[in-house]
PDB file of C-alpha atoms in Angstrom:
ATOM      1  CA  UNK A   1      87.768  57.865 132.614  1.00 55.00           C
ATOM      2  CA  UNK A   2      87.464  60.696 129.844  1.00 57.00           C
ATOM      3  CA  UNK A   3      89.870  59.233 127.640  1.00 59.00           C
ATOM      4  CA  UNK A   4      89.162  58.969 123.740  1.00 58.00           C
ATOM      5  CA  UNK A   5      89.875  55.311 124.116  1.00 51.00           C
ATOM      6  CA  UNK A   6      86.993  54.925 126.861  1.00 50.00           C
ATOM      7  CA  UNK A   7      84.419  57.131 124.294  1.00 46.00           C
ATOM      8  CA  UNK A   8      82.130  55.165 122.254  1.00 53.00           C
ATOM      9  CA  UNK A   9      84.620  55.658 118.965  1.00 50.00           C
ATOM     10  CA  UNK A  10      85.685  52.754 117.057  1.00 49.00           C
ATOM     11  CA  UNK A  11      83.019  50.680 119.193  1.00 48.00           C
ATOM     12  CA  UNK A  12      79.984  49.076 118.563  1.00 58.00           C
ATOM     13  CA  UNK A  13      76.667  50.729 120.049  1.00 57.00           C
ATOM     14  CA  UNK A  14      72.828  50.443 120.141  1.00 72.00           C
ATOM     15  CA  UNK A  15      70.709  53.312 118.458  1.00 71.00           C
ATOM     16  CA  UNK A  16      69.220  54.820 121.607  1.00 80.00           C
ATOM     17  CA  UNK A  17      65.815  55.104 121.754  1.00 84.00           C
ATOM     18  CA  UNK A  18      64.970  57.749 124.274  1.00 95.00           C
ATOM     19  CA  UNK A  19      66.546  60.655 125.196  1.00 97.00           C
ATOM     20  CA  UNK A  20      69.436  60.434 127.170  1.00 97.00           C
ATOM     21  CA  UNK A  21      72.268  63.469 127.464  1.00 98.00           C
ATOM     22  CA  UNK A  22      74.784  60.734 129.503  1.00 97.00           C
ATOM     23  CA  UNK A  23      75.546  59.915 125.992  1.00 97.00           C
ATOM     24  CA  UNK A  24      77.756  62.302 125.556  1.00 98.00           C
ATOM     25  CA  UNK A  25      81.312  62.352 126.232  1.00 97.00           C
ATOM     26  CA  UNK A  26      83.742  65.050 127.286  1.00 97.00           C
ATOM     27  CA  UNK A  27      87.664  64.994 126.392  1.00 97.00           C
ATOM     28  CA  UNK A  28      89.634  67.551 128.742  1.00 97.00           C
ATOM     29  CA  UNK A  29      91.334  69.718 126.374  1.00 97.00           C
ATOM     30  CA  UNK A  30      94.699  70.216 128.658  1.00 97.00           C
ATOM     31  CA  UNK A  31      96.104  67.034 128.013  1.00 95.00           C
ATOM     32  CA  UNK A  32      96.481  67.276 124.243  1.00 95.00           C
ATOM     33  CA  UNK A  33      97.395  71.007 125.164  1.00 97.00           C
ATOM     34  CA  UNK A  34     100.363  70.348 127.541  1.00 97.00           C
ATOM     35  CA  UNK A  35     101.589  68.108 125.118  1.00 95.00           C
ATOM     36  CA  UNK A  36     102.255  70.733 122.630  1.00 95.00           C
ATOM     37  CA  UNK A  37     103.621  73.414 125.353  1.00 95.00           C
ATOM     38  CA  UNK A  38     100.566  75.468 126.344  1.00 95.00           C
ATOM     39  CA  UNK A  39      99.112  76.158 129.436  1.00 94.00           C
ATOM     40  CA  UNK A  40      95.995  77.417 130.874  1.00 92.00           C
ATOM     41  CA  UNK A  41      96.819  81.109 130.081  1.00 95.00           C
ATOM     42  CA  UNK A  42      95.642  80.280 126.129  1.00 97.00           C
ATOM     43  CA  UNK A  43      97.298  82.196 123.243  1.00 97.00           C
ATOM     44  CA  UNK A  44      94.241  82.452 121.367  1.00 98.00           C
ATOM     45  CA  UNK A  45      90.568  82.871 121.472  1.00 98.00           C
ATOM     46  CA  UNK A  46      88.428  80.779 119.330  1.00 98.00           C
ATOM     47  CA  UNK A  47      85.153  78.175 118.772  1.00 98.00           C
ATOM     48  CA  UNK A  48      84.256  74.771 117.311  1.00 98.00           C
ATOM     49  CA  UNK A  49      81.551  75.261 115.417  1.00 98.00           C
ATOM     50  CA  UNK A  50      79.506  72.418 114.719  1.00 98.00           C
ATOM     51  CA  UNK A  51      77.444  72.129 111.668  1.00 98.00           C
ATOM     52  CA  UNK A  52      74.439  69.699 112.450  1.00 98.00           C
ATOM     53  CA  UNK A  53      72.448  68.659 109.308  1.00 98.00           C
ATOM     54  CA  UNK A  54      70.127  65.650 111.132  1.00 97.00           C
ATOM     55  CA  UNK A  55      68.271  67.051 114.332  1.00 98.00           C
ATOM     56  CA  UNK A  56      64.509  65.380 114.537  1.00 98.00           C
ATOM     57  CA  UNK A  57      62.361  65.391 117.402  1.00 98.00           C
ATOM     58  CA  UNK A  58      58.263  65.293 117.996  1.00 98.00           C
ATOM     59  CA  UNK A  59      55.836  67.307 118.620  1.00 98.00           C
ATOM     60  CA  UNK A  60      53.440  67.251 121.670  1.00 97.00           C
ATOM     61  CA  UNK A  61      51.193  64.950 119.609  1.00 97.00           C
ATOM     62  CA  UNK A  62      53.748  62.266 118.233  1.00 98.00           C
ATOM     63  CA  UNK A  63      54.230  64.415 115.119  1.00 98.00           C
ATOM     64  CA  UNK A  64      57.975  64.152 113.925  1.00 98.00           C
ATOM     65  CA  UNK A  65      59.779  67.616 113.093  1.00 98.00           C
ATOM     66  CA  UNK A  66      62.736  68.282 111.632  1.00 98.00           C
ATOM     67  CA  UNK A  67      65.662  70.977 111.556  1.00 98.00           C
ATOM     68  CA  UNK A  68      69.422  71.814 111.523  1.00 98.00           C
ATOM     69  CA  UNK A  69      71.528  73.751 113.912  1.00 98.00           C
ATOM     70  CA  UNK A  70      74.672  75.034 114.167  1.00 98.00           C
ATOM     71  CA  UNK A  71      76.724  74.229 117.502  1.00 98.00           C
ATOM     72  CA  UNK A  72      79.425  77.108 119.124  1.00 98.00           C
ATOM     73  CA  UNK A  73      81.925  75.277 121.394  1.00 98.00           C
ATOM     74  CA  UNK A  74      83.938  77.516 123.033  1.00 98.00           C
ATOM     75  CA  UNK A  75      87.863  76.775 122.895  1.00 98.00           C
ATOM     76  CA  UNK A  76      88.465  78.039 126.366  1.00 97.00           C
ATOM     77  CA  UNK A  77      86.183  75.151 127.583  1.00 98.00           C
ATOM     78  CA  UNK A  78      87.794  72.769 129.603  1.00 98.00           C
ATOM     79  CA  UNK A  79      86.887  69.958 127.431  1.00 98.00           C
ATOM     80  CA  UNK A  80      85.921  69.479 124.266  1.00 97.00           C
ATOM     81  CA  UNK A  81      82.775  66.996 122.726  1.00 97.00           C
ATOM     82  CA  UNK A  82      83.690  63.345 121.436  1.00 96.00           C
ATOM     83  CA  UNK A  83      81.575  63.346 117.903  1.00 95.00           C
ATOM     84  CA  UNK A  84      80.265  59.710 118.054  1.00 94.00           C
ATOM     85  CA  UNK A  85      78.543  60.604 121.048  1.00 96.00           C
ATOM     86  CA  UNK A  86      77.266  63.758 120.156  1.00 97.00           C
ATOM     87  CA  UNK A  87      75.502  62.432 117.545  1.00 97.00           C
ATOM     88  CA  UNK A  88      74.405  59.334 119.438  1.00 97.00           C
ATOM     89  CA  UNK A  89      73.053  62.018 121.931  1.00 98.00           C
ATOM     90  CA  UNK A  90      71.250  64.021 119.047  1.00 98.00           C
ATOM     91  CA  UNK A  91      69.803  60.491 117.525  1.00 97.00           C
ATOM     92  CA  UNK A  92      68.750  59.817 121.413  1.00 97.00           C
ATOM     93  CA  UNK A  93      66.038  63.602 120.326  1.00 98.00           C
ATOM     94  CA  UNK A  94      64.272  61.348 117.697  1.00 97.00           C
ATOM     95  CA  UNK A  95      61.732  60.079 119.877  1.00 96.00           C
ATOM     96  CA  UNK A  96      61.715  62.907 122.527  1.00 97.00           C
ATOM     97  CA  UNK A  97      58.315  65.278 122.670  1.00 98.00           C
ATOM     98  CA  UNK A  98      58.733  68.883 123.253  1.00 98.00           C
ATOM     99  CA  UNK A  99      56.167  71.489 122.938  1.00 97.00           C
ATOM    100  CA  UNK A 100      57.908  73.961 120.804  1.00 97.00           C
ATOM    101  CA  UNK A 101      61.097  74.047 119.080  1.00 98.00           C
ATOM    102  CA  UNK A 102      62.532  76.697 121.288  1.00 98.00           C
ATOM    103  CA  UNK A 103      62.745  74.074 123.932  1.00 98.00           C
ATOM    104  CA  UNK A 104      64.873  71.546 121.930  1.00 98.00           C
ATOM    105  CA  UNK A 105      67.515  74.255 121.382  1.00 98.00           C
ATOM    106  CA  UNK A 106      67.490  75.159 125.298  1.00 98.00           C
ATOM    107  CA  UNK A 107      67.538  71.643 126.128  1.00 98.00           C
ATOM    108  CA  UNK A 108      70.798  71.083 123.458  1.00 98.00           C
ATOM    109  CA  UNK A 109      72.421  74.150 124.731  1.00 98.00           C
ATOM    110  CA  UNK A 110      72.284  72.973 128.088  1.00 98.00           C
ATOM    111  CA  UNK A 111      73.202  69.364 127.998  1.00 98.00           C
ATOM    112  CA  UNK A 112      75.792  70.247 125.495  1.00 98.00           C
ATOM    113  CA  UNK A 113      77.053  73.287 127.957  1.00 98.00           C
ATOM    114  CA  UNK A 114      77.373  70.616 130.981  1.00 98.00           C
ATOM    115  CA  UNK A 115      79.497  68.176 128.783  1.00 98.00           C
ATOM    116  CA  UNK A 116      81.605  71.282 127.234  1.00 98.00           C
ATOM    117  CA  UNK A 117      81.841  72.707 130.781  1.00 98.00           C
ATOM    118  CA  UNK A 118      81.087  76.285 129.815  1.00 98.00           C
ATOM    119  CA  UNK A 119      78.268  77.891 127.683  1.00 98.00           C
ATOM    120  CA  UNK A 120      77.336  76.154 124.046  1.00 98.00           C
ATOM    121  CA  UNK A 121      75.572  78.517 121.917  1.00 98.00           C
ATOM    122  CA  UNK A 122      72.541  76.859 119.577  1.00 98.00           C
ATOM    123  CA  UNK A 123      71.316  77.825 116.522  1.00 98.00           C
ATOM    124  CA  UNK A 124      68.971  76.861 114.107  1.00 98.00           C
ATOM    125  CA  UNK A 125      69.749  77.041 110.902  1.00 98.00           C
ATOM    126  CA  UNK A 126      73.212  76.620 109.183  1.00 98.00           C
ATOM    127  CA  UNK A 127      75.610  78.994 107.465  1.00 98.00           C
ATOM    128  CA  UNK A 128      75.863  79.413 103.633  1.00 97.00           C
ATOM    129  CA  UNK A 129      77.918  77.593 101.342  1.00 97.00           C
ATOM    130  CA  UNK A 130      80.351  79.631  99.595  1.00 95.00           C
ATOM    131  CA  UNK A 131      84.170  79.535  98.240  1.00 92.00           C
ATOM    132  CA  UNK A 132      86.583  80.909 100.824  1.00 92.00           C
ATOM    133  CA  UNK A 133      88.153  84.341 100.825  1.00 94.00           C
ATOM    134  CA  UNK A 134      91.720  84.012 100.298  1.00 97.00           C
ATOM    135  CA  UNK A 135      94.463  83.004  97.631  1.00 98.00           C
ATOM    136  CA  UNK A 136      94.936  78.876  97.491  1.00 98.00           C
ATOM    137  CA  UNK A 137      98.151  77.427  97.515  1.00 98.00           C
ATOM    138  CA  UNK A 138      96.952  73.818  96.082  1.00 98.00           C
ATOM    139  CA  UNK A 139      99.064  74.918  93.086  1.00 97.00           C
ATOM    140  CA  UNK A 140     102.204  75.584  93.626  1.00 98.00           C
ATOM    141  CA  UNK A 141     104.431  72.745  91.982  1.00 97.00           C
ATOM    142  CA  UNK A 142     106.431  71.641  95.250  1.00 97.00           C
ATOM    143  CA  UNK A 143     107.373  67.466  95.853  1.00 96.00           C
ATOM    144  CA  UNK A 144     106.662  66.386  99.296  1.00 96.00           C
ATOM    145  CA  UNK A 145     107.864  63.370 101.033  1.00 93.00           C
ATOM    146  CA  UNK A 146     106.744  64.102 104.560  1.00 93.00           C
ATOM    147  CA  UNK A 147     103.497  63.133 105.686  1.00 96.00           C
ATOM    148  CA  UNK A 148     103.992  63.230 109.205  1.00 91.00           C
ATOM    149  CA  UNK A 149     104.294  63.450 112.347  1.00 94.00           C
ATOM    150  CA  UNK A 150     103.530  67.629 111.244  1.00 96.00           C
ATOM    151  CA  UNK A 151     107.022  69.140 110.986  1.00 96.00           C
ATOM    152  CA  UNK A 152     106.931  72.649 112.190  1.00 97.00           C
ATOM    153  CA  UNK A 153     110.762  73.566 110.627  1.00 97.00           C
ATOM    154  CA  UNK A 154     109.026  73.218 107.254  1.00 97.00           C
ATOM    155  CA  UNK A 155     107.392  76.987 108.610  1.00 98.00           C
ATOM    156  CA  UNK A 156     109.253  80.135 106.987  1.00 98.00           C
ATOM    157  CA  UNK A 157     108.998  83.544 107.039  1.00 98.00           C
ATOM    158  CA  UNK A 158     109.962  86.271 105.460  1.00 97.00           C
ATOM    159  CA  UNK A 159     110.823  89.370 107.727  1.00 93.00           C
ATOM    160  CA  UNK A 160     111.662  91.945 105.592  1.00 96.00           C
ATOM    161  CA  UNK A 161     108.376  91.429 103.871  1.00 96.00           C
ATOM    162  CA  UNK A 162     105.268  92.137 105.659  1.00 97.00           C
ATOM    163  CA  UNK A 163     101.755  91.354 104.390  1.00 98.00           C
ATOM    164  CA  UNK A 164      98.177  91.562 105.289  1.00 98.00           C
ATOM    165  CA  UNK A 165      96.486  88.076 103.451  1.00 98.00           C
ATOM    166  CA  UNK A 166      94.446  84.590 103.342  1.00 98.00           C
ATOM    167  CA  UNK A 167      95.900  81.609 102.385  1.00 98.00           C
ATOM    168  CA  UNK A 168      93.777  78.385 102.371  1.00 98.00           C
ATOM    169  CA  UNK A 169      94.067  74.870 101.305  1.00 98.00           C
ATOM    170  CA  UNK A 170      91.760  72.223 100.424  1.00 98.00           C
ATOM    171  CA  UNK A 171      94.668  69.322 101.253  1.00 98.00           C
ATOM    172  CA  UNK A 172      94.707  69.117 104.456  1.00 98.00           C
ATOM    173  CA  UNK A 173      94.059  65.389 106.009  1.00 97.00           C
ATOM    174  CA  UNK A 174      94.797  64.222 109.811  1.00 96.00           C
ATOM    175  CA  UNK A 175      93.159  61.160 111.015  1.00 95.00           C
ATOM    176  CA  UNK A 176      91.157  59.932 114.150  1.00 93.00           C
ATOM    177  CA  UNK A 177      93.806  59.033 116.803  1.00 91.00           C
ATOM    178  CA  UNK A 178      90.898  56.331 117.942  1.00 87.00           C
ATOM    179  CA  UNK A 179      89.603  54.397 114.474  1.00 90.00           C
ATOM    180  CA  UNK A 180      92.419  55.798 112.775  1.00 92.00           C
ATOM    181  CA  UNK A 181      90.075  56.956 110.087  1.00 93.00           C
ATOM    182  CA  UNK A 182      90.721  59.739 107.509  1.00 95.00           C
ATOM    183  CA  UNK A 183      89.043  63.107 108.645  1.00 96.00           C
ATOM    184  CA  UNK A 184      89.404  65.764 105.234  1.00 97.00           C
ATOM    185  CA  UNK A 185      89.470  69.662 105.449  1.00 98.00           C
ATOM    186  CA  UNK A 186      90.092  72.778 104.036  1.00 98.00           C
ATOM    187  CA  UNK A 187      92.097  75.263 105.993  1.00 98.00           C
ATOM    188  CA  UNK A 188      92.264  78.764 106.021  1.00 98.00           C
ATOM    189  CA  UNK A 189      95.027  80.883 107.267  1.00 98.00           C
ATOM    190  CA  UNK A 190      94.363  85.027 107.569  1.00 98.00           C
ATOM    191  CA  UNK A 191      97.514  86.357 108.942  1.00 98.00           C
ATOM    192  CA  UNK A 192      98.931  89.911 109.367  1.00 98.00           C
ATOM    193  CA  UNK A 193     103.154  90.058 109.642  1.00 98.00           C
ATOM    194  CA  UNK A 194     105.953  88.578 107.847  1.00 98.00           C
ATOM    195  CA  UNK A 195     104.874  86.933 104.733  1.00 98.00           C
ATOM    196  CA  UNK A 196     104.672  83.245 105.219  1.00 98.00           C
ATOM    197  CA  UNK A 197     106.800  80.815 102.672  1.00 98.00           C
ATOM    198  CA  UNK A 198     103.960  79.321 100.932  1.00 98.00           C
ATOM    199  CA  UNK A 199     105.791  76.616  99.641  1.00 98.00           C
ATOM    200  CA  UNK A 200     106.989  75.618 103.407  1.00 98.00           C
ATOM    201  CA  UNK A 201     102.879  76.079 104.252  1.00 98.00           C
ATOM    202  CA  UNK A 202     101.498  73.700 101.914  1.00 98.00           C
ATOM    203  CA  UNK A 203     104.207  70.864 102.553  1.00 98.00           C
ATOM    204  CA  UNK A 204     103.506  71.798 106.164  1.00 98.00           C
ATOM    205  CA  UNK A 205      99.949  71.068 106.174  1.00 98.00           C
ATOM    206  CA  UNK A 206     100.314  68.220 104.102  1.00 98.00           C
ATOM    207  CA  UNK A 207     102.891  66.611 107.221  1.00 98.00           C
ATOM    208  CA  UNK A 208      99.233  66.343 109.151  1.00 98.00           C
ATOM    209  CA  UNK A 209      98.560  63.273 106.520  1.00 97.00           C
ATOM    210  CA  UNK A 210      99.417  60.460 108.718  1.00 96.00           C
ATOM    211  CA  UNK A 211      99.002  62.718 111.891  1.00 95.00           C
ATOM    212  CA  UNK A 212      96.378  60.828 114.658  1.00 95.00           C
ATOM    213  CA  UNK A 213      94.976  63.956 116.527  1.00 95.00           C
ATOM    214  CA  UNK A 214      91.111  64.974 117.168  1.00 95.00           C
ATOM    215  CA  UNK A 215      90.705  67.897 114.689  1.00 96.00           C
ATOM    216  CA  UNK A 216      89.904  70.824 117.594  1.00 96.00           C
ATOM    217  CA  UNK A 217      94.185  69.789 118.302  1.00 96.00           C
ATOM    218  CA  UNK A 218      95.325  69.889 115.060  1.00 97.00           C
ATOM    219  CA  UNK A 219      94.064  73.494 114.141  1.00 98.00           C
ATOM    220  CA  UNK A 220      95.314  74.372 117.871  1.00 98.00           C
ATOM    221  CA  UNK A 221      98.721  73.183 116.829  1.00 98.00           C
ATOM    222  CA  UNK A 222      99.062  74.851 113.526  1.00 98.00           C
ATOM    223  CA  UNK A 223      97.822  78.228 115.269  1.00 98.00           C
ATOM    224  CA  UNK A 224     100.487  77.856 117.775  1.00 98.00           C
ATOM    225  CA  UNK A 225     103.731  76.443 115.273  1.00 98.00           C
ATOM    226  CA  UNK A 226     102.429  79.118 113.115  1.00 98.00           C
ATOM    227  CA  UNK A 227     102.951  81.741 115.914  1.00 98.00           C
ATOM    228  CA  UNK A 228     106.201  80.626 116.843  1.00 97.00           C
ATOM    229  CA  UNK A 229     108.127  79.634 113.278  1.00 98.00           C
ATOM    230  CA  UNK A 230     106.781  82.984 111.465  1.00 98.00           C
ATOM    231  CA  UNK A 231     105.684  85.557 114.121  1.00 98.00           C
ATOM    232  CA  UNK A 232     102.694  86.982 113.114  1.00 98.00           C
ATOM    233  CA  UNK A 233     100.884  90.224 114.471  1.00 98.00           C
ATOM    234  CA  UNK A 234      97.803  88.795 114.323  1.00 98.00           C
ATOM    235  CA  UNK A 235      96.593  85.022 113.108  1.00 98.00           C
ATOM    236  CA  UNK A 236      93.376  83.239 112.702  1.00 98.00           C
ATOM    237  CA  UNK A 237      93.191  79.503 111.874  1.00 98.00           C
ATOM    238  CA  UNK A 238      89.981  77.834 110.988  1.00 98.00           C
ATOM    239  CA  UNK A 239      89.629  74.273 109.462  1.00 98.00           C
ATOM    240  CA  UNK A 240      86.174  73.257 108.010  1.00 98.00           C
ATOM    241  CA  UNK A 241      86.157  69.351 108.213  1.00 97.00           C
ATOM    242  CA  UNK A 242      83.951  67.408 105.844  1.00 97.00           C
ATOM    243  CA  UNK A 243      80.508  65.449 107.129  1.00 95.00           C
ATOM    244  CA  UNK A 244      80.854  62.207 108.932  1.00 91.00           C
ATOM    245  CA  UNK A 245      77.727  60.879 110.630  1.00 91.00           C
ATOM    246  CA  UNK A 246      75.202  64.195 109.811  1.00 95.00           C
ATOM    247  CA  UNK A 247      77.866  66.534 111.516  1.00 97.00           C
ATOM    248  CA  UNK A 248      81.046  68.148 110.387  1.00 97.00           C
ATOM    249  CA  UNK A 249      83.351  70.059 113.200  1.00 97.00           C
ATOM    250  CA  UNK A 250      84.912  73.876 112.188  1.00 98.00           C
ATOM    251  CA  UNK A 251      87.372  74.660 115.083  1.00 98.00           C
ATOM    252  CA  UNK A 252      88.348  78.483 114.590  1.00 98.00           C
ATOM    253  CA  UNK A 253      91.350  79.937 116.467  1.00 98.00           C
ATOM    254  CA  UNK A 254      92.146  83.279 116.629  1.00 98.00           C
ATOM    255  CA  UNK A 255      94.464  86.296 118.391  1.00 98.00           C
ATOM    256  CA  UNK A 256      92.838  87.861 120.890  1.00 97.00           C
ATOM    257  CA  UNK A 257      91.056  91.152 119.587  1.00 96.00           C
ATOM    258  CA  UNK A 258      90.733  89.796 115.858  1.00 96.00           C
ATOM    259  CA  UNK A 259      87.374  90.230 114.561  1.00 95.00           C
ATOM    260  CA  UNK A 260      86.415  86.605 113.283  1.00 94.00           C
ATOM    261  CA  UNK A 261      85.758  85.507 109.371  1.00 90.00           C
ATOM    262  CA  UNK A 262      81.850  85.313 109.403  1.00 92.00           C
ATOM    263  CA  UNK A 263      81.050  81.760 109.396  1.00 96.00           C
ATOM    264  CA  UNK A 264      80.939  79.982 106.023  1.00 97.00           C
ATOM    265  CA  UNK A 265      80.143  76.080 104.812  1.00 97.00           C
ATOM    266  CA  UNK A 266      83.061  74.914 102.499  1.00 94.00           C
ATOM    267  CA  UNK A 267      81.657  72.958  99.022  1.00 92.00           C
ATOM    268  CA  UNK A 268      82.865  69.818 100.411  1.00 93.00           C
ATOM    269  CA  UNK A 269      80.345  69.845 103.315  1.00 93.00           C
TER     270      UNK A 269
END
């Protein structure tokens, strides 16, 4: 089964030893996807970019090396990557000897590419840290009661008034629908059409607070409530989760055609 209940989340498991690429687990995407109305004909384009800060391997002579790497998951891949057992299959590199580093990142990309089930671009080398473009709305002097399940009718729009802007937040908190643990982020929101209530935003995104969904969903759901409550021309929705376990996940979804943010760290990761 490819459930999140049968991953290896919220169990206990030996540190692997050798290498071993079985260790990783795939989710199907279309599941959580039906559930919130879409299809396979996807509204949006988009990635989950994975920000890996403890890849080790050796050398052909025993010699350990170290490096970091940034992961590109596309989100039109029919399933996305469980995190425990991503980094259980990164750990499983530790005692793995390759004669060069380019053949750790082909042999990521293409274990990670099987689980994924289409191509997973590998990098090494992570993107600066730096403060988001945008305009934050952690200010505004709003009381919320409503901490989920994520209300959409909280979404407003103004349609006489149409804007081109960023709007991000550093409050937005879901947890893991497994171990029911807390998983932080900031979220950005770059948006051309009719200006968005920012008031309605923030308590929106703070309705995620007690919401149990695998963070790839959430910023899938917000993209597509967003769509639907305010009608945007265009829309791009990227969450940058903090660290847990050397890794922290940056889903990115997008309308089709928008040239992408360039790729940032938040100061929380």
């Amino acid at each position: 089964m490819n459930t999140p209940q049968d991953s290896s989340l919220g169990r206990e498991v030996d540190y692997p030893r050798q290498y071993d690429a079985s260790l990783l687990f795939p989710i199907p995407r279309a599941g959580a996807r039906a559930e919130i109305g879409l299809g396979s004909e996807l509204p949006f384009v988009g990635e989950d970019r994975w920000h890996i800060y403890e890849l080790g391997w050796l050398d052909a002579r025993g010699k350990p090396c170290v490096e970091t790497a940034t992961l590109y998951v596309p989100g039109a891949s029919p399933n996305l990557i469980e995190s425990k057992s991503l980094k259980l299959y990164l750990n499983s590199l530790n005692g793995a000897r390759f004669n060069r580093a380019e053949a750790v990142r082909e042999r990521i990309a293409t274990d990670l590419s099987a689980c994924a089930g289409a191509d997973v671009r590998v990098e090494f080398g992570l993107p600066p840290v730096e403060q988001a473009a945008g305009e934050s709305i952690d200010h505004l002097d709003v009381a919320i009661d409503s901490y989920g399940p994520p209300d959409a009718n909280l979404l407003l729009a103004d349609a006489v008034t149409v804007v081109n802007e960023t709007l991000v937040s550093a409050l937005l908190k879901s947890n893991c629908p497994v171990t029911g643990q807390p998983d932080w982020a900031s979220v950005s929101i770059r948006y051309q059409g009719p200006r968005i209530d920012r008031e309605g935003l923030l308590r929106y995104l703070v309705s995620y607070r007690d919401h149990a969904e695998f963070h790839e969903q959430c910023v899938e759901r917000i993209f597509l409530e967003l769509s639907l409550r305010c009608q945007p021309v265009t829309l791009e929705v990227e969450a940058r989760y903090t660290r847990r376990g050397g890794l922290d996940i940056n889903p990115r979804r997008a309308s089709p055609g928008l040239v992408a943010s360039a790729p940032i760290r938040d100061l929380r990761q």
